[in-house]
mmCIF file of C-alpha atoms and ligand atoms in Angstrom:
data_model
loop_
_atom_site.group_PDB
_atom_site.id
_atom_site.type_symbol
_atom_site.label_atom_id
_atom_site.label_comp_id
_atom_site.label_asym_id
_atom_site.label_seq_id
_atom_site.Cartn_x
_atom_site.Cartn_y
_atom_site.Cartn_z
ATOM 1 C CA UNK A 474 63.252 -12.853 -8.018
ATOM 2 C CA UNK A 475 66.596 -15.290 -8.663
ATOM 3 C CA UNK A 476 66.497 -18.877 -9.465
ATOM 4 C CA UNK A 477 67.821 -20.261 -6.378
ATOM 5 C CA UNK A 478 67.160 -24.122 -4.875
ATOM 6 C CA UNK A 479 64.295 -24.585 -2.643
ATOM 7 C CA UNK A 480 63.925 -27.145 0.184
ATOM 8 C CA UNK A 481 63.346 -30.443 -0.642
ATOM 9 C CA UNK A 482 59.948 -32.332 0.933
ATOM 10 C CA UNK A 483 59.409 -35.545 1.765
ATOM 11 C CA UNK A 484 58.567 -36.650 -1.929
ATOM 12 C CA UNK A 485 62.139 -35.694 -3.112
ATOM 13 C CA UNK A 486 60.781 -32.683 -4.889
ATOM 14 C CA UNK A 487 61.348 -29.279 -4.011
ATOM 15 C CA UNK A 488 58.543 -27.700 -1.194
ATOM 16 C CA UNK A 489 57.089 -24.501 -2.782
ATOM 17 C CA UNK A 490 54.218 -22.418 -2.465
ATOM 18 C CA UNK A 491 52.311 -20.309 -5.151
ATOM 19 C CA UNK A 492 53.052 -16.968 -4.787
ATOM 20 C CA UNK A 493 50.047 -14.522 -7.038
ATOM 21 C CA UNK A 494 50.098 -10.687 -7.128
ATOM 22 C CA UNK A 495 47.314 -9.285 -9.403
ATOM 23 C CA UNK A 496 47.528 -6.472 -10.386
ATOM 24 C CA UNK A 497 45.128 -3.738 -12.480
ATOM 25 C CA UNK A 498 46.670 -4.815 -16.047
ATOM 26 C CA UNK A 499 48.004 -7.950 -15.099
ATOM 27 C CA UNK A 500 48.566 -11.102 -12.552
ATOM 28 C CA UNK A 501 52.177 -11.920 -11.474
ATOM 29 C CA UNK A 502 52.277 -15.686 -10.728
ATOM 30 C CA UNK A 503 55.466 -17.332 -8.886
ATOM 31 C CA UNK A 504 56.416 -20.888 -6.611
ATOM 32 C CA UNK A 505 58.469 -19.273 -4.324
ATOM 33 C CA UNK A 506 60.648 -21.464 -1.564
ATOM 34 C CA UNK A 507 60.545 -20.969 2.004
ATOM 35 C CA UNK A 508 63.667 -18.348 2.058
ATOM 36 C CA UNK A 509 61.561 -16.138 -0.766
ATOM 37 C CA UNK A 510 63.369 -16.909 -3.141
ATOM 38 C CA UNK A 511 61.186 -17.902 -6.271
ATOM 39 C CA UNK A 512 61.274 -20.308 -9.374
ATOM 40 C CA UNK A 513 60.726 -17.906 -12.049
ATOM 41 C CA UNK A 514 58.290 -14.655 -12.041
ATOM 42 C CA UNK A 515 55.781 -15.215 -14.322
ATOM 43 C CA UNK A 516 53.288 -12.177 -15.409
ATOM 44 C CA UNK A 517 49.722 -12.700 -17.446
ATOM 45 C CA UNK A 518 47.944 -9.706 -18.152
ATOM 46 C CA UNK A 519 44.244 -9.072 -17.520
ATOM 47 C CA UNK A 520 41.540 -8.253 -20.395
ATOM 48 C CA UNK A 521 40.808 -4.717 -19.400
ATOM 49 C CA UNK A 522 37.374 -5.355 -20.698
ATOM 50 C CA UNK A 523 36.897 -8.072 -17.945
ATOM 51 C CA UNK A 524 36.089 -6.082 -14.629
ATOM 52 C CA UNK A 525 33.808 -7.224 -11.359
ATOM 53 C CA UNK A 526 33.023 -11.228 -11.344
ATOM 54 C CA UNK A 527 34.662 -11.173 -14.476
ATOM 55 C CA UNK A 528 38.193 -10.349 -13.405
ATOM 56 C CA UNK A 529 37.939 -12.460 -10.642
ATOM 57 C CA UNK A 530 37.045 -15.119 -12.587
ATOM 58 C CA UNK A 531 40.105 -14.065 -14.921
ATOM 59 C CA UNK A 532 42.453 -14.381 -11.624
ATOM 60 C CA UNK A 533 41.098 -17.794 -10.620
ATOM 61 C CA UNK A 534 41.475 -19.306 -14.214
ATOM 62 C CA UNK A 535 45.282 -17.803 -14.067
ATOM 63 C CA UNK A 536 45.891 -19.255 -10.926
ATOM 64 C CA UNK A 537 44.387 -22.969 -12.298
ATOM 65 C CA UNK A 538 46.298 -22.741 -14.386
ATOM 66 C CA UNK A 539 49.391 -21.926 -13.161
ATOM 67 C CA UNK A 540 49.223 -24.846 -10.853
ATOM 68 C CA UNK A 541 48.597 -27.308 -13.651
ATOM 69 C CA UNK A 542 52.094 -26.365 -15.385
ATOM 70 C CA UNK A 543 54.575 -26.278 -11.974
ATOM 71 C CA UNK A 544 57.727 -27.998 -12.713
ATOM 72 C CA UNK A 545 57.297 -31.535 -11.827
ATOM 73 C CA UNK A 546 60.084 -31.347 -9.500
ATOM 74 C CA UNK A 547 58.398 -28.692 -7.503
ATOM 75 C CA UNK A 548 55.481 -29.805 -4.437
ATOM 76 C CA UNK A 549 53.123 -27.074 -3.622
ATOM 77 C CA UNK A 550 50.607 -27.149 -0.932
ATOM 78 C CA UNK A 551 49.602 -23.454 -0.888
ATOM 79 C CA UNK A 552 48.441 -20.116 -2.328
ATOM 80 C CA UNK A 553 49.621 -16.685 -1.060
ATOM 81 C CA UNK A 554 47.160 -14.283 -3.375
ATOM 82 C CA UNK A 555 47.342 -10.437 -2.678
ATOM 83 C CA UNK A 556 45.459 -8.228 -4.519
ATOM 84 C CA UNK A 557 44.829 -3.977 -4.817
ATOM 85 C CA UNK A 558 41.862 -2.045 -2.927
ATOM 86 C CA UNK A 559 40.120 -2.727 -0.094
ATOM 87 C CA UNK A 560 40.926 -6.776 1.443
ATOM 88 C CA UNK A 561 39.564 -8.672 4.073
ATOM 89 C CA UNK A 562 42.145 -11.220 4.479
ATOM 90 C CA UNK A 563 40.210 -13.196 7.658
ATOM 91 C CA UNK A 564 37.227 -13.368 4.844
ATOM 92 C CA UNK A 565 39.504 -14.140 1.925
ATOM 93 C CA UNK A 566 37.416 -11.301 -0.023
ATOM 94 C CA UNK A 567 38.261 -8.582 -2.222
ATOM 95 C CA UNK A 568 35.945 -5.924 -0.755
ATOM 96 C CA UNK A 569 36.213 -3.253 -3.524
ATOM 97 C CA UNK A 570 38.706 -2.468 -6.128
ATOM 98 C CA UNK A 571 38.794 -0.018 -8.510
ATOM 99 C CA UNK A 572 40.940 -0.780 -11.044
ATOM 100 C CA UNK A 573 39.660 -3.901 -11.313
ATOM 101 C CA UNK A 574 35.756 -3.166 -10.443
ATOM 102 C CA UNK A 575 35.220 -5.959 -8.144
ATOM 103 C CA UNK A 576 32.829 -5.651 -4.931
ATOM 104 C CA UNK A 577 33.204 -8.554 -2.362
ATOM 105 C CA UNK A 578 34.719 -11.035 -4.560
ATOM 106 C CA UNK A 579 35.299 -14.024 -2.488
ATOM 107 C CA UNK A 580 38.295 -14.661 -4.185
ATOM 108 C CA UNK A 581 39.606 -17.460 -1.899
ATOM 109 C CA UNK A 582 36.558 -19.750 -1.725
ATOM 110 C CA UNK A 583 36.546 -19.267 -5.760
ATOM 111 C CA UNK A 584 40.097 -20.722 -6.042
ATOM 112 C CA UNK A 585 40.085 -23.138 -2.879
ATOM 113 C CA UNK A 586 37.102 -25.043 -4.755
ATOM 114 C CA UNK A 587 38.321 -24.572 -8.231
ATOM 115 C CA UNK A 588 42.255 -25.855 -7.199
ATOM 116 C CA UNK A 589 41.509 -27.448 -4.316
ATOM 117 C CA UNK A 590 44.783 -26.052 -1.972
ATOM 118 C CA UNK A 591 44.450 -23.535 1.024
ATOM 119 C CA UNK A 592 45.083 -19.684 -0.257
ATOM 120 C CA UNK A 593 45.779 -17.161 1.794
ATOM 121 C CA UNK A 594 44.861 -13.443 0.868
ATOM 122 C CA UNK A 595 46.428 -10.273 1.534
ATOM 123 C CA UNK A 596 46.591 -6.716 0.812
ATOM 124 C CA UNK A 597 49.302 -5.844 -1.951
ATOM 125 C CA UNK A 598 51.288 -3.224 -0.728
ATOM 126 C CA UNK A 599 50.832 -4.605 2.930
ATOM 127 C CA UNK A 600 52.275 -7.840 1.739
ATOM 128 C CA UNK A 601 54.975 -5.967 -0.396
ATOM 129 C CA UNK A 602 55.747 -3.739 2.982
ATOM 130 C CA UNK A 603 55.958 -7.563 4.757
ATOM 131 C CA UNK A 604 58.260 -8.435 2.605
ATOM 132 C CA UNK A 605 60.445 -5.247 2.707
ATOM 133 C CA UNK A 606 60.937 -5.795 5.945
ATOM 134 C CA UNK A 607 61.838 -9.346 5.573
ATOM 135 C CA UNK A 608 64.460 -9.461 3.049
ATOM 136 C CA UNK A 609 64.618 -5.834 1.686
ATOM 137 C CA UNK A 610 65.334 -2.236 2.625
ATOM 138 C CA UNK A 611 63.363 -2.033 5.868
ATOM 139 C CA UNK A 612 64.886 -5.229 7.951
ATOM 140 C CA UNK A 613 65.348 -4.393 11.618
ATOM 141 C CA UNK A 614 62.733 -2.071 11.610
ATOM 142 C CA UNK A 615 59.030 -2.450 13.112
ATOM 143 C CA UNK A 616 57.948 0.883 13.247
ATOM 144 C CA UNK A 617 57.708 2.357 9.800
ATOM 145 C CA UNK A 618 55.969 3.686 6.552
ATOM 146 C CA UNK A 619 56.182 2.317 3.540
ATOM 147 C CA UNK A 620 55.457 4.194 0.286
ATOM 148 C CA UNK A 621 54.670 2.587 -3.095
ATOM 149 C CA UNK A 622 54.499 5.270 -5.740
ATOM 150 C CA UNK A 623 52.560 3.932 -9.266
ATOM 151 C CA UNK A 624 49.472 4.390 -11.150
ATOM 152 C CA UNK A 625 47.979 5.262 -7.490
ATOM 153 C CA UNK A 626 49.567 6.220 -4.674
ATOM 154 C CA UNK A 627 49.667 3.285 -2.129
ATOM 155 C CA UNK A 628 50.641 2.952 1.584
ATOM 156 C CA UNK A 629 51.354 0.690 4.418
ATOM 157 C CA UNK A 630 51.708 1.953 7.826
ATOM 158 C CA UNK A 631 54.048 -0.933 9.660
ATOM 159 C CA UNK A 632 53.440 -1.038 13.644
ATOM 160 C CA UNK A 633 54.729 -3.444 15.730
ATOM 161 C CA UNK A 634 55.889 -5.690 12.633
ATOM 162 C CA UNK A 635 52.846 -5.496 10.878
ATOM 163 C CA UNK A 636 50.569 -4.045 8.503
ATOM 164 C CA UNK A 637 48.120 -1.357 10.055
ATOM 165 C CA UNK A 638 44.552 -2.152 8.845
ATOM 166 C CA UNK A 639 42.343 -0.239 11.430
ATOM 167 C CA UNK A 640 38.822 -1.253 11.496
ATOM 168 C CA UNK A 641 37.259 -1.536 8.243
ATOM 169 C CA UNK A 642 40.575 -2.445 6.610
ATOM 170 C CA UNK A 643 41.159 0.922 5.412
ATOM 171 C CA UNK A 644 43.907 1.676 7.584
ATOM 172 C CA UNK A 645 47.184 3.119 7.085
ATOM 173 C CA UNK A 646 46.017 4.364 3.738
ATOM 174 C CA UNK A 647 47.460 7.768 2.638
ATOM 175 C CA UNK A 648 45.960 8.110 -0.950
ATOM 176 C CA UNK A 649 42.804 9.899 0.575
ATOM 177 C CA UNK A 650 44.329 12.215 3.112
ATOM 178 C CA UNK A 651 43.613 15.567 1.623
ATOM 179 C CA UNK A 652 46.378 18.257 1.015
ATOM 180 C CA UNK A 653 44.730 20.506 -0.751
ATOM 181 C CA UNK A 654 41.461 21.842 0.816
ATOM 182 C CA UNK A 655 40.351 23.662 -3.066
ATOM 183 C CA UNK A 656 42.000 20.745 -4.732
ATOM 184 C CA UNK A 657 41.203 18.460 -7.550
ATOM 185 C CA UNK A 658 37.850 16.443 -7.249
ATOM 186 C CA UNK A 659 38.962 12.655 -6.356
ATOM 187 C CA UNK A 660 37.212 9.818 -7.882
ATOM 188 C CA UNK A 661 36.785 9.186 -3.915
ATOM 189 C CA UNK A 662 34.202 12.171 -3.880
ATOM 190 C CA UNK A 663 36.201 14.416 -2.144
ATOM 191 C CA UNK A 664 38.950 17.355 -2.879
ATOM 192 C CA UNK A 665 42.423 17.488 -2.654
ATOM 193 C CA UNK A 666 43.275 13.751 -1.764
ATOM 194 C CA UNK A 667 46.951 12.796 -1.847
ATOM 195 C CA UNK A 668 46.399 10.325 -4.834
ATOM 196 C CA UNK A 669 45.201 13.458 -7.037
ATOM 197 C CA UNK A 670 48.013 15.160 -7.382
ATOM 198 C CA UNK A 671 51.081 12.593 -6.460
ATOM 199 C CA UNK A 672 50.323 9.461 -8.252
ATOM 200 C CA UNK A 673 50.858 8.566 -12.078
ATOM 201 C CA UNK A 674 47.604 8.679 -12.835
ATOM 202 C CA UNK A 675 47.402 12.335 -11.072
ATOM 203 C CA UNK A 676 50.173 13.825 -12.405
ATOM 204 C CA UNK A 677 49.441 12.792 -16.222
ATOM 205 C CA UNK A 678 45.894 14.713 -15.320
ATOM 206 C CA UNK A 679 47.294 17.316 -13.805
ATOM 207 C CA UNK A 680 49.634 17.916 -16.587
ATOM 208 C CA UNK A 681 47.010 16.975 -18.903
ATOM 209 C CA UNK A 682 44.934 20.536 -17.661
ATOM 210 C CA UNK A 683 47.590 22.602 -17.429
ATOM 211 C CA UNK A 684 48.980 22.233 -21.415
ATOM 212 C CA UNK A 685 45.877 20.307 -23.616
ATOM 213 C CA UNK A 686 48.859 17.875 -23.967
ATOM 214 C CA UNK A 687 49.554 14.107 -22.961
ATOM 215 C CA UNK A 688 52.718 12.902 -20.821
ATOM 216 C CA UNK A 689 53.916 9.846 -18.841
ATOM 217 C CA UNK A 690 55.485 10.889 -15.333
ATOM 218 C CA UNK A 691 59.002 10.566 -16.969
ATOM 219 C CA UNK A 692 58.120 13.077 -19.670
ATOM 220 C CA UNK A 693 56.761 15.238 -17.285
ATOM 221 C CA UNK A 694 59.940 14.794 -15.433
ATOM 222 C CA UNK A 695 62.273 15.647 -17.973
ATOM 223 C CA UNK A 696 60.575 18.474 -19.359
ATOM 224 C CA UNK A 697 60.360 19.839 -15.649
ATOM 225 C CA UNK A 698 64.468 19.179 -15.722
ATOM 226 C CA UNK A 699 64.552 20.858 -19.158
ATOM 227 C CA UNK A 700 62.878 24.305 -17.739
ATOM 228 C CA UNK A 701 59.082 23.825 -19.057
ATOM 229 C CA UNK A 702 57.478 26.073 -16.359
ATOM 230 C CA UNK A 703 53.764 23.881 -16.179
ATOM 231 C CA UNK A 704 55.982 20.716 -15.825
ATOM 232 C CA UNK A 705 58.287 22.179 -13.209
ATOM 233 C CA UNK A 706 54.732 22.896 -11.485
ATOM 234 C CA UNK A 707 53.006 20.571 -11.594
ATOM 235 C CA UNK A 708 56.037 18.439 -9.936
ATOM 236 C CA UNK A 709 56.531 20.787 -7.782
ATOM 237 C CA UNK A 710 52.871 20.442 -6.299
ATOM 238 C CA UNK A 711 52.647 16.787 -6.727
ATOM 239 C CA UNK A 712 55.924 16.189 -4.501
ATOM 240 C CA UNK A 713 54.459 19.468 -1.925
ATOM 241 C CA UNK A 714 51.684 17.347 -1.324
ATOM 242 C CA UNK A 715 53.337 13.743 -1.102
ATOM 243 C CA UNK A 716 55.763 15.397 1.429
ATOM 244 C CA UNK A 717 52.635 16.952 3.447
ATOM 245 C CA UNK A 718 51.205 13.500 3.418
ATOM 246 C CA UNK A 719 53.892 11.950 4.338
ATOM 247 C CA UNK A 720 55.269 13.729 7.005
ATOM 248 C CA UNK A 721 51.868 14.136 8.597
ATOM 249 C CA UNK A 722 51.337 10.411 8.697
ATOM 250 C CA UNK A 723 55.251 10.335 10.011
ATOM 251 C CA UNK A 724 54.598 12.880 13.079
ATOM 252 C CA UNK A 725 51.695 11.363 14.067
ATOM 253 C CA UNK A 726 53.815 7.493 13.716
ATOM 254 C CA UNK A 727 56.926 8.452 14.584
ATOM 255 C CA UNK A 728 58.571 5.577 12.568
ATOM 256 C CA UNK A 729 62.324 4.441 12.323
ATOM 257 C CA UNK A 730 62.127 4.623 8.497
ATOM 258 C CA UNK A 731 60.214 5.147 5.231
ATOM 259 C CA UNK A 732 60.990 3.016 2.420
ATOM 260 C CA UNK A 733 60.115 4.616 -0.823
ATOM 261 C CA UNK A 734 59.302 2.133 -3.486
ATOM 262 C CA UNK A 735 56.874 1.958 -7.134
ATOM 263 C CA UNK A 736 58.198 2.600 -10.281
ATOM 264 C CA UNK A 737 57.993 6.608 -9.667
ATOM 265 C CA UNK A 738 60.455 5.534 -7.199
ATOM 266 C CA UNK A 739 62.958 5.871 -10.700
ATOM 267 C CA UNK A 740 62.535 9.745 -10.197
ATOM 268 C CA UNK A 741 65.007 9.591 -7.747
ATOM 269 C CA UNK A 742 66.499 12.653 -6.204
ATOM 270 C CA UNK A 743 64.159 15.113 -7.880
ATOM 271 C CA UNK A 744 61.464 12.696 -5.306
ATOM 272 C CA UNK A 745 63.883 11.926 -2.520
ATOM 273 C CA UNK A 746 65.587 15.944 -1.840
ATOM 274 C CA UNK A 747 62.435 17.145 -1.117
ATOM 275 C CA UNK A 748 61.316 14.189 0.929
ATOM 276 C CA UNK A 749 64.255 14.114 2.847
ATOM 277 C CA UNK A 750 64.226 18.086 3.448
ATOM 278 C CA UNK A 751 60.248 17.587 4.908
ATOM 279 C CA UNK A 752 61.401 14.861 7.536
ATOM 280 C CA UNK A 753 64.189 17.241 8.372
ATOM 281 C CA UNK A 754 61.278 19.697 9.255
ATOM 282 C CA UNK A 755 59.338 16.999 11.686
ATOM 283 C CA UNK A 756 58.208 18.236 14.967
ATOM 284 C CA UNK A 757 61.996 18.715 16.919
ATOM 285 C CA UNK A 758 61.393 16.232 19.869
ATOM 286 C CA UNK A 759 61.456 13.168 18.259
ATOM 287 C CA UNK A 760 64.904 13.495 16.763
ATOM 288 C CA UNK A 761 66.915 11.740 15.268
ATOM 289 C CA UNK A 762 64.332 12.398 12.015
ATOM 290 C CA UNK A 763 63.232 8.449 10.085
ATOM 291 C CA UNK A 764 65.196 7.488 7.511
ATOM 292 C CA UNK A 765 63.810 7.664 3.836
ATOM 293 C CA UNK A 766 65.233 4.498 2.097
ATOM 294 C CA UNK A 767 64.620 3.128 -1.657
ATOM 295 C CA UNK A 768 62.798 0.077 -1.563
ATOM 296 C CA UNK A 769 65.017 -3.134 -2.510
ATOM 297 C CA UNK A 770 62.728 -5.591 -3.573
ATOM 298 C CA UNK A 771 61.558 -3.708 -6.910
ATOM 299 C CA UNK A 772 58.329 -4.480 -8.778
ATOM 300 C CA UNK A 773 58.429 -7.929 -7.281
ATOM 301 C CA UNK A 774 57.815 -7.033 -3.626
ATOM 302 C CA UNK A 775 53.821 -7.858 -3.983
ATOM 303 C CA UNK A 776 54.914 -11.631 -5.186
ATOM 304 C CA UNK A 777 57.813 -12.083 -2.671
ATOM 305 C CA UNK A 778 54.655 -10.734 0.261
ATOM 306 C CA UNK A 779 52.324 -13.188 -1.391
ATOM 307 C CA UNK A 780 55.189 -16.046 -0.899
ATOM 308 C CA UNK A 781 55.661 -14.803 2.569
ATOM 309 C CA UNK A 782 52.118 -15.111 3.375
ATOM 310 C CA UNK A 783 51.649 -18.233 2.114
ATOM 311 C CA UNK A 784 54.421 -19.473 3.987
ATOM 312 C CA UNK A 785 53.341 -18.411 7.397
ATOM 313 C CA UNK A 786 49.863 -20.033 6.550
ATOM 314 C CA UNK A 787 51.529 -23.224 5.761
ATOM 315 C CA UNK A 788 53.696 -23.236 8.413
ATOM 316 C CA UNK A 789 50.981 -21.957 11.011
ATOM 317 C CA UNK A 790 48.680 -24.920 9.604
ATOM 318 C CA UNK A 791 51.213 -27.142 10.183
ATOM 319 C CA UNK A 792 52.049 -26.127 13.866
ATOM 320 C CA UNK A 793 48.250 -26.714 14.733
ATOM 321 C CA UNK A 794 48.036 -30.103 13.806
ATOM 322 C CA UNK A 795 51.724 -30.851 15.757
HETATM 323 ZN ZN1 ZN F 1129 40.164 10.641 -2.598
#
């Protein structure tokens, strides 16, 4: 996010909200102005020995205190918080998480009493796919998929404008579509998912199996490049199945675009040939195929959706009581 001026309230100090994006290692904090733009990013990592009520506990001591040092010349009179795993924003709850091993963590009543300003909750990558479609790669569209590619593989199906959550919240998810019937076990109980095989965490394992040896995604990458035959497949498989994911979930859709974002994102055309050449392949009658786009927003697009949240909130408050 940029340094930009905000609005200026009533008070003669700039009108912000307090944009929060936690993530499995750490919690991105921001006071972000009405046009997304933000103060300053500000990131606070998580003890990874402090899962369940403890991590949310963490989260609402970050947040407390991130309020008690805003700028004096900012005013903020709301939270956007969006947060990994299963989310019930209407409840303010984090229903389950595993990276960060909560189970219905009422997240919002814990920092509403605690800080004692309105929060709104949201999905990450929903929030992130919000604000891709705000400001970044997918404005103008309302019918699309978004794709963000890290530790896990995370989705948001966009319809009509908005995040697709189905009926237990759950929807729109791609991680646990399976691919490969005989596949790996998933720490979801089942074979094959997605997430097993194209995610950073599954292709380190994968690679892992195949050689004895430990790699990041880049290494695995390059040594792929560099003609290392288990590399080459276990990329090769990892992309196979993100394509058959994706393109499933994209003739079933039909969106205008898919907006490919994460940091495996960085792979670039070694990710984005093969992706392309799937959508080519899409069932012939719904031509022309969606186009794949990189996300623009970067590793801030959970803290500009947790601004963007917190904005409509604010604003929707405010139009009540007009
Ligand atoms: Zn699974």
């Amino acid at each position: 996010m940029t340094a930009t001026n905000s609005s200026a309230s009533a008070t003669g100090t700039d009108e912000v909200v307090l944009a929060v994006d936690v993530g499995g290692s750490a919690v991105k904090h921001a006071f972000a102005a009405a046009n997304g733009a933000s103060v300053q990013v500000t990131r606070t990592p998580l003890d990874p020995s402090a899962r369940g009520s403890d991590a949310a506990a963490a989260v609402v001591d970050i947040v407390h205190r991130a309020l008690s040092q805003a700028p004096p010349s900012v005013s903020c009179h709301q939270i956007g918080l969006v947060i990994p795993g299963i989310v019930d924003p209407e409840g303010g709850v984090g229903r389950y998480s595993v990276m960060l091993g909560w189970r219905d963590a009422p997240l919002r009543d814990m920092i509403e009493r605690r800080c004692g300003l309105p929060v709104a909750v949201g999905h990450d990558v929903g929030a992130a796919a919000l604000a891709e479609q705000e400001w970044g790669a997918a404005r103008g569209h309302s019918h699309w998929l978004f794709l963000a590619l890290g530790t896990g593989l995370g989705t948001a199906m966009m319809l009509e404008g908005r995040p697709y959550r189905g009926h237990n919240n759950w929807g729109g998810e791609l991680a646990h579509v399976k691919v490969e019937p005989e596949g790996p076990t998933c720490p979801c109980g089942k074979t094959g998912c997605a997430e097993t095989l194209f995610s950073g965490r599954g292709l380190a394992l994968r690679y892992f199996e195949r050689t004895g040896h430990h790699a990041s995604v880049p290494e695995i990458l390059e040594r792929a490049e560099s003609g290392e035959a288990a590399a080459r497949q276990v990329w090769d498989r990892a992309v196979a199945a993100l394509v058959l994911a994706t393109t499933n979930a994209a003739d079933s859709l039909n969106p205008s675009c898919i907006v490919v974002g994460g940091g495996l994102a960085a792979a670039g055309e070694a990710l984005f040939a093969p992706l392309r050449a799937g959508l080519q392949d899409l069932v012939r009658f719904v031509e022309p195929v969606p186009e794949l786009l990189p996300a623009a927003l970067g590793a801030d697009a959970g803290s500009y959706g947790a601004g963007l949240l917190a904005w409509r909130a604010l604003n929707d408050r405010r139009s009540d009581v007009s």
